[in-house]
mmCIF file of C-alpha atoms in Angstrom:
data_model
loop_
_atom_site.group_PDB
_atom_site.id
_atom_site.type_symbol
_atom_site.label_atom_id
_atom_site.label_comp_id
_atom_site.label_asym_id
_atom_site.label_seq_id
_atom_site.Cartn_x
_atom_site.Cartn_y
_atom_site.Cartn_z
ATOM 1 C CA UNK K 29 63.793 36.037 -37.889
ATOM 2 C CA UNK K 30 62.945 32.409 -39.668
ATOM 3 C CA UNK K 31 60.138 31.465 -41.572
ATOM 4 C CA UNK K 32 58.653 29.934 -38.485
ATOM 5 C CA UNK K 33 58.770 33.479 -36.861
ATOM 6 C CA UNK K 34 57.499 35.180 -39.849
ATOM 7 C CA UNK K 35 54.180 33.555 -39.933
ATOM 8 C CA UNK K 36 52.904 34.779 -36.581
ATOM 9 C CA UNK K 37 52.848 38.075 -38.104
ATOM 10 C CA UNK K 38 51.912 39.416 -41.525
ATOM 11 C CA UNK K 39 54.480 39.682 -44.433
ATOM 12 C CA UNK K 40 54.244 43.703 -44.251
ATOM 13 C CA UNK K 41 54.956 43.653 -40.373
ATOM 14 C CA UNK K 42 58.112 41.674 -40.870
ATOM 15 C CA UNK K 43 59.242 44.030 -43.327
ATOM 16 C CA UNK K 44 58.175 47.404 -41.610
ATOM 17 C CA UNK K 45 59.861 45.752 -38.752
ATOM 18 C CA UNK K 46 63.239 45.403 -40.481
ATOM 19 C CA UNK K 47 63.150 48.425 -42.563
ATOM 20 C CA UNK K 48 62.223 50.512 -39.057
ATOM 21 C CA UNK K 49 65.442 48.635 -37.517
ATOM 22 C CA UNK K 50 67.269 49.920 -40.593
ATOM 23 C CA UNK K 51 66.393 53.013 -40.767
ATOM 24 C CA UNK K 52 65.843 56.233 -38.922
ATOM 25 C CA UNK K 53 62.378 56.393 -39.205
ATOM 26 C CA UNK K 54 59.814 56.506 -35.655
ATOM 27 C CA UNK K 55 57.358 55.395 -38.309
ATOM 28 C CA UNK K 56 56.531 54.072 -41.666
ATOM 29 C CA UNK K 57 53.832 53.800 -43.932
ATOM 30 C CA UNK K 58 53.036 50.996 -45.964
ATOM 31 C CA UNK K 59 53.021 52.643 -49.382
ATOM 32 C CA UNK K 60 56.235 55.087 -48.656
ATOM 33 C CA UNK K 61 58.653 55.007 -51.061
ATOM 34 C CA UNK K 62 62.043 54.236 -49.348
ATOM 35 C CA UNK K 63 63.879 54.341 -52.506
ATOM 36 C CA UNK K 64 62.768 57.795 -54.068
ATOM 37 C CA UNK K 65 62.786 58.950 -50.273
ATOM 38 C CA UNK K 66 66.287 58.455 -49.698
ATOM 39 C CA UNK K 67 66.080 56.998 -46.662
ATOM 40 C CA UNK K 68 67.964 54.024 -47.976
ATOM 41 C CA UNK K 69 70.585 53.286 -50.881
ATOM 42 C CA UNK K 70 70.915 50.423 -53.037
ATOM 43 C CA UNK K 71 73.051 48.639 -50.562
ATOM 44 C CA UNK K 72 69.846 48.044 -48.172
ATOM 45 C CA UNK K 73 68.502 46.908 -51.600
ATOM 46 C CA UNK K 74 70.788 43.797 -51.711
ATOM 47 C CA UNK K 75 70.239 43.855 -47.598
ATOM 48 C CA UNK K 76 66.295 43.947 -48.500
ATOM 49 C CA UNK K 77 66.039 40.847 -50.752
ATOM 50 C CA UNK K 78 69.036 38.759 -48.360
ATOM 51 C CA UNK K 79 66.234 39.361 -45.400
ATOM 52 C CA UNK K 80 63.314 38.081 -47.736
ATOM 53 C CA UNK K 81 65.368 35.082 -48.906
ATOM 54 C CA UNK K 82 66.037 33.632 -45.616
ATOM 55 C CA UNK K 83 63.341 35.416 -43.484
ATOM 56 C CA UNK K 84 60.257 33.731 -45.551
ATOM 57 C CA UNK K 85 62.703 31.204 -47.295
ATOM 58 C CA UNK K 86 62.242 32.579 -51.179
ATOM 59 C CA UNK K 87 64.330 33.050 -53.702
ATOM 60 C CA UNK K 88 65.149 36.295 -55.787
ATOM 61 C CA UNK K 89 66.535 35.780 -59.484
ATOM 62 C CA UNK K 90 67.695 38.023 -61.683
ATOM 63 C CA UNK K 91 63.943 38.705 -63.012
ATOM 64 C CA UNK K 92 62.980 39.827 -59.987
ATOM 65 C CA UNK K 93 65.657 42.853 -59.475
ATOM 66 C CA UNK K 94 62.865 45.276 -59.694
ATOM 67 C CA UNK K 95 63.305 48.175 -57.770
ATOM 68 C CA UNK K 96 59.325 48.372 -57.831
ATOM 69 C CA UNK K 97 59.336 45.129 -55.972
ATOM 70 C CA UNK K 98 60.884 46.751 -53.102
ATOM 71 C CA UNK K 99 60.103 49.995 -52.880
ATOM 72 C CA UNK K 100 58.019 50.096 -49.873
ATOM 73 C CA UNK K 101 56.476 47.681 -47.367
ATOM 74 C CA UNK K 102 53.239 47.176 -49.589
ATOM 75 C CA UNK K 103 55.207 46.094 -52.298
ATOM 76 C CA UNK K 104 57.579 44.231 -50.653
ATOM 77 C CA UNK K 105 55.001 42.382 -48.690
ATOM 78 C CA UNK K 106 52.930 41.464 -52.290
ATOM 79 C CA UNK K 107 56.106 40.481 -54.016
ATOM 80 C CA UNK K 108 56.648 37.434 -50.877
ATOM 81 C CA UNK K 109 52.976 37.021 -50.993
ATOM 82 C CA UNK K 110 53.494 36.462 -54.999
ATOM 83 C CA UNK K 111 56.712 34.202 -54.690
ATOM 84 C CA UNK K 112 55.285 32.135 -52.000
ATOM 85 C CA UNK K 113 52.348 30.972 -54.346
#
């Protein structure tokens, strides 16, 4: 999905959306932690933050390799809403 995709829905939908495509999950709440959960490793980390990049055209540095940042939709969803200004 491009950027021009991604702004017909919210940043959270995207993101539920590709976790739920990810995962085995028939649903998922915002503020679940996929992390602690262990629904996911740190490979769909790096996965995670390649999908933000190009999906809503952002870029991740080094200071932003905070597991909080992507622990679950809610705060993936602020940390795009924080990088896109």
């Amino acid at each position: 999905m491009r950027a021009e995709n991604a702004k017909l829905k919210s940043p959270q939908d995207v993101i539920r959306g590709f976790i739920m495509e990810n995962v085995s999950a028939a649903e998922l709440d915002d503020d679940f932690d996929i992390f602690e959960s262990g629904i996911v490793n740190s490979l769909f980390a790096i996965e995670l933050m390649t999908f933000l990049e190009k999906t809503f055209e952002i870029k991740v540095t080094m200071d932003d390799l905070d597991m909080e940042n992507f622990k679950s939709v809610s705060a993936a969803g602020r940390f795009v809403q924080q990088k896109k200004g």
